Amino acid sequence: MPTLTETITPEKRIRRITVLISGSGSNLQALLDASLTDKLPNAQVTYVLSSRSNAYGLERAANASPPVPTSVCALKTFLNRNPGSSRVNYDAEVARRVLESRPDIVVLAGWMHILSDSFLDILNGTTPPPAAPALPPPTKTEIAGATEPHHPPSSSLHPQDAALPTPPLKQAFPIPCINLHPALPGAFDGANAIGRAFEAFQKDEIKHTGVMIHRVIKEVDRGEPLVVRNVDIKTEDKIEDLEQRIHSVEHEIIVEGARLILDELEKLQLVGAETKEETKEEATEAKEDIADKLERVL
Ligand SMILES: Nc1nc2c(c(=O)[nH]1)N[C@@H](CN(C=O)c1ccc(C(=O)N[C@@H](CCC(=O)O)C(=O)O)cc1)CN2
Ligand SMILES: NCC(=O)N[C@@H]1O[C@H](COP(=O)([O-])[O-])[C@@H](O)[C@H]1O
């Protein structure tokens, strides 16, 4: 049930962030730590989805206060459990779970899977999500050999969980989706960007590298850059030194990027509300005008 504040001033609702991960989740941790602070005001991480069952980021979510609901959707497991399905079906299932979490924005924080249009179209609201796959229970072999600790199915999500902010009455579309990429725009698209930048520096092909937050579009790492930071590479650097320097910048700009699109969303929705208000006023004036004319004629 929406609170009074959410009813009277919906723009004061605490914004919900869904985070997609595949690994250690240090960038997820940066978002968790910034939630409801002046770095990320009026916003909270409310759902984490991992493409890998052994991602430590899942523990970070479970250890957060309040604990953040999580689920795992691994490509291989999905394809095995849904014979005849493809990456497109997998991407649609990922999008279905994201929609189920009722987010205001989605952040890819080390999500190591290229997403097809079937994900993007569902987040844009142009395609409805698929029905939940009828997942058969895991077989004994799967349970015996699984490295995947059992996570409650996504249906265990409780968007109304008291400790987490209430979802909006109506899901707004498009749902903005941003990605953290450890390279400068157009420099090292794709995986292993840090390693490739380090090699390029050693060959004297680049003088520095960087990190960016960008909008997610079909073309990998080619979405509009939203936050960009240069990162120095020193001649004495080992790869670990560069990785550490890059990660510390990542942890800052992932929060900046989330805040930026939440502020943008708020302005868009406020403008939307004002337009709606103006439309209502115009409609009322038009009705009054017609009533006046009718009175004069009758
Ligand atoms: N449609 C988009 N999908 C994704 C984007 C994007 O901008 N548009 N960003 C990436 C994140 N990413 C780099 O920032 C990235 C991650 C992974 C890969 C990749 O080659 N993945 C392989 C699998 C690799 C593995 O499992 O280890 C794959 O998907 O086949 C490229 C870029 C996230 N998705
Ligand atoms: N192309 C995407 C990519 O390479 N992302 C990289 O994954 C790591 C996630 O770390 P984390 O799990 O500790 O947040 C980060 O270093 C990020 O740059």
CSV table of C-alpha atoms and ligand atoms in Angstrom, one decimal:
chain,number,residue,atom,x,y,z
A,1,MET,CA,0.0,0.0,0.0
A,2,PRO,CA,1.6,3.4,-0.9
A,3,THR,CA,2.4,5.6,2.0
A,4,LEU,CA,0.7,9.0,2.3
A,5,THR,CA,3.8,10.7,1.1
A,6,GLU,CA,3.9,8.5,-2.0
A,7,THR,CA,0.3,9.3,-2.7
A,8,ILE,CA,0.5,13.1,-2.1
A,9,THR,CA,4.0,13.7,-3.4
A,10,PRO,CA,5.0,10.6,-5.5
A,11,GLU,CA,8.2,12.3,-6.5
A,12,LYS,CA,9.3,11.9,-2.9
A,13,ARG,CA,9.1,8.1,-3.2
A,14,ILE,CA,12.4,6.4,-2.5
A,15,ARG,CA,13.7,5.4,-5.9
A,16,ARG,CA,14.5,1.7,-6.5
A,17,ILE,CA,17.7,0.5,-8.1
A,18,THR,CA,18.1,-3.0,-9.6
A,19,VAL,CA,21.8,-4.1,-10.0
A,20,LEU,CA,23.1,-6.8,-12.4
A,21,ILE,CA,26.4,-8.4,-11.4
A,22,SER,CA,28.6,-11.4,-12.4
A,23,GLY,CA,31.5,-11.1,-9.9
A,24,SER,CA,32.8,-9.8,-6.6
A,25,GLY,CA,30.3,-6.9,-6.5
A,26,SER,CA,32.7,-4.2,-5.3
A,27,ASN,CA,30.7,-1.7,-7.5
A,28,LEU,CA,27.5,-3.0,-6.1
A,29,GLN,CA,28.9,-2.4,-2.6
A,30,ALA,CA,29.6,1.2,-3.6
A,31,LEU,CA,26.0,1.6,-4.5
A,32,LEU,CA,24.8,-0.1,-1.3
A,33,ASP,CA,27.1,2.1,0.8
A,34,ALA,CA,25.9,5.3,-1.0
A,35,SER,CA,22.1,4.4,-0.8
A,36,LEU,CA,20.1,7.0,1.1
A,37,THR,CA,23.2,9.2,1.6
A,38,ASP,CA,23.9,12.7,0.1
A,39,LYS,CA,25.8,10.8,-2.7
A,40,LEU,CA,22.7,8.9,-3.7
A,41,PRO,CA,19.8,10.6,-1.9
A,42,ASN,CA,16.3,9.1,-1.9
A,43,ALA,CA,17.4,6.0,-3.6
A,44,GLN,CA,18.1,2.4,-2.6
A,45,VAL,CA,19.4,-0.9,-4.1
A,46,THR,CA,16.3,-3.1,-4.0
A,47,TYR,CA,17.2,-6.1,-6.1
A,48,VAL,CA,20.4,-7.9,-7.3
A,49,LEU,CA,20.5,-10.3,-10.2
A,50,SER,CA,23.7,-12.3,-10.9
A,51,SER,CA,24.6,-14.3,-14.0
A,52,ARG,CA,26.9,-16.4,-11.9
A,53,SER,CA,26.0,-18.4,-8.9
A,54,ASN,CA,29.3,-18.0,-7.2
A,55,ALA,CA,29.4,-14.2,-7.4
A,56,TYR,CA,30.5,-12.8,-4.1
A,57,GLY,CA,28.2,-9.8,-4.8
A,58,LEU,CA,25.3,-12.0,-3.8
A,59,GLU,CA,26.8,-12.2,-0.3
A,60,ARG,CA,27.2,-8.5,-0.3
A,61,ALA,CA,23.5,-8.1,-1.1
A,62,ALA,CA,22.4,-10.6,1.6
A,63,ASN,CA,24.7,-8.9,4.2
A,64,ALA,CA,23.3,-5.4,3.4
A,65,SER,CA,21.1,-3.6,5.8
A,66,PRO,CA,18.3,-4.2,5.0
A,67,PRO,CA,19.2,-7.4,3.1
A,68,VAL,CA,18.6,-7.0,-0.6
A,69,PRO,CA,16.6,-9.7,-2.4
A,70,THR,CA,18.7,-11.6,-5.0
A,71,SER,CA,18.4,-14.2,-7.6
A,72,VAL,CA,20.8,-16.1,-10.0
A,73,CYS,CA,20.1,-16.5,-13.7
A,74,ALA,CA,23.0,-18.3,-15.3
A,75,LEU,CA,23.0,-18.7,-19.0
A,76,LYS,CA,24.1,-22.4,-19.1
A,77,THR,CA,21.6,-23.4,-16.4
A,78,PHE,CA,18.8,-21.6,-18.1
A,79,LEU,CA,19.6,-23.2,-21.5
A,80,ASN,CA,19.8,-26.7,-19.9
A,81,ARG,CA,16.5,-26.3,-18.0
A,82,ASN,CA,14.7,-24.8,-21.1
A,83,PRO,CA,15.7,-27.2,-24.0
A,84,GLY,CA,15.4,-25.4,-27.3
A,85,SER,CA,15.8,-22.0,-25.8
A,86,SER,CA,18.4,-19.5,-26.9
A,87,ARG,CA,20.3,-16.4,-25.6
A,88,VAL,CA,17.4,-14.3,-26.7
A,89,ASN,CA,15.0,-16.3,-24.4
A,90,TYR,CA,17.6,-16.0,-21.6
A,91,ASP,CA,17.8,-12.2,-22.1
A,92,ALA,CA,14.0,-12.0,-22.0
A,93,GLU,CA,14.0,-14.0,-18.7
A,94,VAL,CA,16.6,-11.6,-17.3
A,95,ALA,CA,14.4,-8.7,-18.3
A,96,ARG,CA,11.3,-10.4,-16.8
A,97,ARG,CA,13.0,-10.7,-13.4
A,98,VAL,CA,14.2,-7.1,-13.7
A,99,LEU,CA,10.6,-6.0,-14.3
A,100,GLU,CA,9.4,-8.1,-11.5
A,101,SER,CA,11.7,-6.2,-9.2
A,102,ARG,CA,9.9,-2.9,-10.1
A,103,PRO,CA,13.0,-0.7,-10.6
A,104,ASP,CA,13.3,2.9,-11.4
A,105,ILE,CA,16.7,2.3,-13.0
A,106,VAL,CA,18.9,-0.7,-13.8
A,107,VAL,CA,22.7,-0.6,-13.3
A,108,LEU,CA,25.1,-3.2,-14.9
A,109,ALA,CA,27.9,-3.4,-12.4
A,110,GLY,CA,30.3,-6.0,-13.8
A,111,TRP,CA,27.5,-7.8,-15.6
A,112,MET,CA,29.5,-10.0,-18.0
A,113,HIS,CA,26.9,-10.9,-20.6
A,114,ILE,CA,26.1,-9.1,-23.8
A,115,LEU,CA,22.4,-8.3,-23.8
A,116,SER,CA,20.3,-8.6,-27.0
A,117,ASP,CA,17.3,-6.5,-28.1
A,118,SER,CA,15.0,-8.9,-26.3
A,119,PHE,CA,16.3,-7.4,-23.0
A,120,LEU,CA,16.4,-3.8,-24.2
A,121,ASP,CA,12.9,-3.9,-25.8
A,122,ILE,CA,11.3,-5.2,-22.6
A,123,LEU,CA,13.0,-2.5,-20.5
A,124,ASN,CA,11.9,0.1,-23.1
A,125,GLY,CA,8.3,-1.1,-22.7
A,126,THR,CA,8.0,-1.9,-26.4
A,127,THR,CA,7.8,-5.7,-25.8
A,128,PRO,CA,5.9,-7.3,-23.0
A,129,PRO,CA,7.9,-9.6,-20.8
A,130,PRO,CA,7.6,-13.4,-21.3
A,131,ALA,CA,5.6,-15.6,-18.9
A,132,ALA,CA,7.8,-17.0,-16.1
A,133,PRO,CA,9.5,-20.2,-17.5
A,134,ALA,CA,8.0,-23.3,-15.9
A,135,LEU,CA,11.2,-24.3,-14.3
A,136,PRO,CA,11.3,-28.0,-13.4
A,137,PRO,CA,12.8,-28.6,-10.0
A,138,PRO,CA,16.5,-29.3,-10.2
A,139,THR,CA,17.3,-32.9,-10.8
A,140,LYS,CA,19.2,-34.9,-8.1
A,141,THR,CA,22.3,-34.7,-10.4
A,142,GLU,CA,22.0,-31.0,-10.6
A,143,ILE,CA,21.6,-30.7,-6.9
A,144,ALA,CA,24.5,-33.1,-6.2
A,145,GLY,CA,26.9,-31.5,-8.7
A,146,ALA,CA,25.6,-28.0,-8.5
A,147,THR,CA,28.1,-25.3,-7.4
A,148,GLU,CA,25.1,-23.0,-7.5
A,149,PRO,CA,23.8,-22.5,-4.0
A,150,HIS,CA,20.1,-22.6,-4.1
A,151,HIS,CA,18.7,-19.1,-4.2
A,152,PRO,CA,15.0,-18.6,-3.7
A,153,PRO,CA,13.2,-18.3,-7.1
A,154,SER,CA,12.6,-14.8,-8.3
A,155,SER,CA,9.0,-15.2,-7.2
A,156,SER,CA,10.3,-15.0,-3.6
A,157,LEU,CA,10.9,-11.3,-4.3
A,158,HIS,CA,8.8,-9.3,-2.0
A,159,PRO,CA,8.7,-5.8,-3.5
A,160,GLN,CA,6.5,-4.8,-0.6
A,161,ASP,CA,9.2,-5.9,1.9
A,162,ALA,CA,8.8,-3.5,4.8
A,163,ALA,CA,12.5,-2.7,5.0
A,164,LEU,CA,12.7,-1.8,1.3
A,165,PRO,CA,10.9,1.2,-0.4
A,166,THR,CA,7.5,0.6,-1.8
A,167,PRO,CA,7.4,0.2,-5.6
A,168,PRO,CA,5.4,2.8,-7.7
A,169,LEU,CA,1.8,2.1,-8.4
A,170,LYS,CA,2.5,1.9,-12.1
A,171,GLN,CA,5.8,0.9,-13.7
A,172,ALA,CA,7.2,3.8,-15.8
A,173,PHE,CA,8.9,3.0,-19.1
A,174,PRO,CA,11.5,3.2,-20.6
A,175,ILE,CA,13.5,2.0,-17.6
A,176,PRO,CA,16.9,3.6,-17.9
A,177,CYS,CA,19.8,1.1,-17.9
A,178,ILE,CA,23.5,2.1,-17.5
A,179,ASN,CA,26.7,0.2,-17.6
A,180,LEU,CA,30.1,0.6,-16.0
A,181,HIS,CA,33.0,0.1,-18.4
A,182,PRO,CA,36.6,0.3,-17.5
A,183,ALA,CA,37.8,2.2,-20.6
A,184,LEU,CA,37.3,5.5,-22.4
A,185,PRO,CA,34.5,5.8,-25.0
A,186,GLY,CA,35.3,3.8,-28.1
A,187,ALA,CA,38.7,2.7,-26.7
A,188,PHE,CA,38.5,-0.9,-25.6
A,189,ASP,CA,34.9,-2.1,-26.0
A,190,GLY,CA,34.0,-5.5,-24.6
A,191,ALA,CA,35.6,-7.8,-22.0
A,192,ASN,CA,39.1,-7.5,-20.5
A,193,ALA,CA,39.4,-3.8,-21.2
A,194,ILE,CA,41.9,-3.1,-18.4
A,195,GLY,CA,44.2,-5.9,-19.7
A,196,ARG,CA,44.1,-4.6,-23.2
A,197,ALA,CA,44.7,-1.0,-22.1
A,198,PHE,CA,47.7,-2.2,-20.1
A,199,GLU,CA,49.1,-4.0,-23.1
A,200,ALA,CA,48.5,-1.0,-25.4
A,201,PHE,CA,50.4,1.3,-22.9
A,202,GLN,CA,53.3,-1.1,-22.9
A,203,LYS,CA,53.4,-0.9,-26.7
A,204,ASP,CA,53.3,2.9,-26.3
A,205,GLU,CA,50.0,3.0,-28.2
A,206,ILE,CA,48.2,5.0,-25.4
A,207,LYS,CA,49.4,7.4,-22.7
A,208,HIS,CA,46.5,6.8,-20.3
A,209,THR,CA,43.2,4.9,-20.0
A,210,GLY,CA,39.9,5.7,-18.2
A,211,VAL,CA,36.5,4.6,-16.9
A,212,MET,CA,33.0,5.5,-18.0
A,213,ILE,CA,29.4,5.1,-17.2
A,214,HIS,CA,27.3,4.9,-20.3
A,215,ARG,CA,23.7,4.2,-21.4
A,216,VAL,CA,23.2,0.6,-22.5
A,217,ILE,CA,22.2,0.1,-26.1
A,218,LYS,CA,22.5,-2.9,-28.4
A,219,GLU,CA,26.0,-2.0,-29.5
A,220,VAL,CA,28.2,-3.0,-26.7
A,221,ASP,CA,29.8,-0.1,-24.8
A,222,ARG,CA,28.7,2.3,-27.5
A,223,GLY,CA,25.8,4.0,-25.6
A,224,GLU,CA,25.9,7.7,-24.7
A,225,PRO,CA,28.7,8.3,-22.2
A,226,LEU,CA,27.3,9.9,-19.0
A,227,VAL,CA,30.4,10.1,-16.7
A,228,VAL,CA,33.9,9.7,-18.1
A,229,ARG,CA,37.2,9.8,-16.0
A,230,ASN,CA,40.8,9.5,-17.3
A,231,VAL,CA,43.0,7.1,-15.4
A,232,ASP,CA,46.8,7.5,-15.5
A,233,ILE,CA,49.1,4.5,-16.2
A,234,LYS,CA,52.6,4.7,-14.8
A,235,THR,CA,55.6,3.1,-16.4
A,236,GLU,CA,56.4,1.3,-13.1
A,237,ASP,CA,52.8,-0.1,-12.9
A,238,LYS,CA,52.1,-3.8,-12.7
A,239,ILE,CA,48.6,-4.8,-14.0
A,240,GLU,CA,47.4,-5.0,-10.4
A,241,ASP,CA,48.3,-1.4,-9.8
A,242,LEU,CA,46.3,-0.2,-12.8
A,243,GLU,CA,43.4,-2.4,-11.8
A,244,GLN,CA,43.3,-1.0,-8.3
A,245,ARG,CA,43.5,2.6,-9.6
A,246,ILE,CA,40.7,1.9,-12.0
A,247,HIS,CA,38.5,0.2,-9.4
A,248,SER,CA,38.7,3.1,-7.1
A,249,VAL,CA,37.5,5.4,-9.8
A,250,GLU,CA,34.8,2.9,-10.7
A,251,HIS,CA,33.4,3.0,-7.2
A,252,GLU,CA,33.0,6.8,-7.4
A,253,ILE,CA,31.5,7.1,-10.9
A,254,ILE,CA,29.0,4.3,-10.6
A,255,VAL,CA,27.3,6.2,-7.8
A,256,GLU,CA,27.6,9.5,-9.8
A,257,GLY,CA,26.1,7.8,-12.9
A,258,ALA,CA,23.2,6.3,-10.9
A,259,ARG,CA,22.4,9.7,-9.3
A,260,LEU,CA,22.6,11.4,-12.7
A,261,ILE,CA,20.0,9.3,-14.3
A,262,LEU,CA,17.8,9.3,-11.3
A,263,ASP,CA,17.9,13.1,-11.3
A,264,GLU,CA,17.1,13.0,-15.0
A,265,LEU,CA,14.2,10.6,-14.4
A,266,GLU,CA,12.8,12.9,-11.7
A,267,LYS,CA,12.9,15.9,-14.0
A,268,LEU,CA,11.2,13.9,-16.8
A,269,GLN,CA,8.5,12.6,-14.5
A,270,LEU,CA,7.9,16.0,-12.9
A,271,VAL,CA,7.6,17.5,-16.4
A,272,GLY,CA,5.3,14.7,-17.2
A,273,ALA,CA,3.2,15.4,-14.1
A,274,GLU,CA,3.1,19.2,-14.9
A,275,THR,CA,2.0,18.4,-18.5
A,276,LYS,CA,-0.7,16.1,-17.2
A,277,GLU,CA,-1.7,18.9,-14.8
A,278,GLU,CA,-1.8,21.5,-17.7
A,279,THR,CA,-3.7,19.0,-19.8
A,280,LYS,CA,-6.3,18.6,-17.0
A,281,GLU,CA,-6.6,22.4,-16.6
A,282,GLU,CA,-7.0,22.9,-20.3
A,283,ALA,CA,-9.6,20.1,-20.4
A,284,THR,CA,-11.5,21.8,-17.6
A,285,GLU,CA,-11.3,25.2,-19.3
A,286,ALA,CA,-12.5,23.6,-22.6
A,287,LYS,CA,-15.5,22.0,-20.8
A,288,GLU,CA,-16.4,25.4,-19.1
A,289,ASP,CA,-16.1,27.1,-22.5
A,290,ILE,CA,-18.5,24.6,-24.1
A,291,ALA,CA,-20.9,24.9,-21.1
A,292,ASP,CA,-20.9,28.7,-21.5
A,293,LYS,CA,-21.6,28.4,-25.3
A,294,LEU,CA,-24.4,25.9,-24.6
A,295,GLU,CA,-26.0,28.2,-22.1
A,296,ARG,CA,-26.0,31.1,-24.6
A,297,VAL,CA,-27.6,28.9,-27.3
A,298,LEU,CA,-30.2,27.1,-25.2
B,1,LIG,N1,23.7,-4.7,-25.3
B,1,LIG,C1,24.7,-4.5,-24.4
B,1,LIG,N2,25.0,-5.5,-23.5
B,1,LIG,C2,26.0,-5.2,-22.6
B,1,LIG,C3,26.7,-4.0,-22.6
B,1,LIG,C4,26.3,-3.0,-23.5
B,1,LIG,O1,26.8,-1.9,-23.5
B,1,LIG,N3,25.3,-3.3,-24.4
B,1,LIG,N4,27.7,-3.8,-21.7
B,1,LIG,C5,28.3,-5.0,-21.2
B,1,LIG,C6,29.3,-4.9,-20.1
B,1,LIG,N5,30.6,-5.2,-20.8
B,1,LIG,C7,31.5,-4.2,-20.8
B,1,LIG,O2,31.2,-3.1,-20.2
B,1,LIG,C8,30.8,-6.5,-21.4
B,1,LIG,C9,30.7,-7.7,-20.7
B,1,LIG,C10,30.9,-8.9,-21.3
B,1,LIG,C11,31.2,-9.0,-22.6
B,1,LIG,C12,31.4,-10.3,-23.3
B,1,LIG,O3,32.1,-10.5,-24.2
B,1,LIG,N6,30.6,-11.3,-22.7
B,1,LIG,C13,30.6,-12.7,-23.3
B,1,LIG,C14,30.7,-13.7,-22.2
B,1,LIG,C15,32.0,-13.5,-21.4
B,1,LIG,C16,32.0,-14.3,-20.1
B,1,LIG,O4,30.9,-15.0,-19.8
B,1,LIG,O5,33.0,-14.3,-19.4
B,1,LIG,C17,29.3,-12.9,-23.9
B,1,LIG,O6,28.3,-12.2,-23.5
B,1,LIG,O7,29.2,-13.8,-24.8
B,1,LIG,C18,31.4,-7.8,-23.4
B,1,LIG,C19,31.2,-6.6,-22.8
B,1,LIG,C20,27.2,-5.9,-20.7
B,1,LIG,N7,26.3,-6.2,-21.7
B,2,LIG,N1,32.9,-4.9,-19.6
B,2,LIG,C1,32.4,-4.8,-18.2
B,2,LIG,C2,33.6,-5.0,-17.3
B,2,LIG,O1,34.7,-5.4,-17.6
B,2,LIG,N2,33.3,-4.6,-16.0
B,2,LIG,C3,34.3,-4.7,-15.0
B,2,LIG,O2,33.9,-5.8,-14.1
B,2,LIG,C4,34.4,-5.5,-12.8
B,2,LIG,C5,33.3,-5.7,-11.8
B,2,LIG,O3,33.9,-5.7,-10.5
B,2,LIG,P1,32.9,-5.9,-9.3
B,2,LIG,O4,32.2,-7.1,-9.5
B,2,LIG,O5,33.9,-5.9,-8.1
B,2,LIG,O6,32.0,-4.7,-9.2
B,2,LIG,C6,34.8,-4.0,-12.8
B,2,LIG,O7,36.2,-3.9,-12.8
B,2,LIG,C7,34.3,-3.5,-14.1
B,2,LIG,O8,35.1,-2.6,-14.7
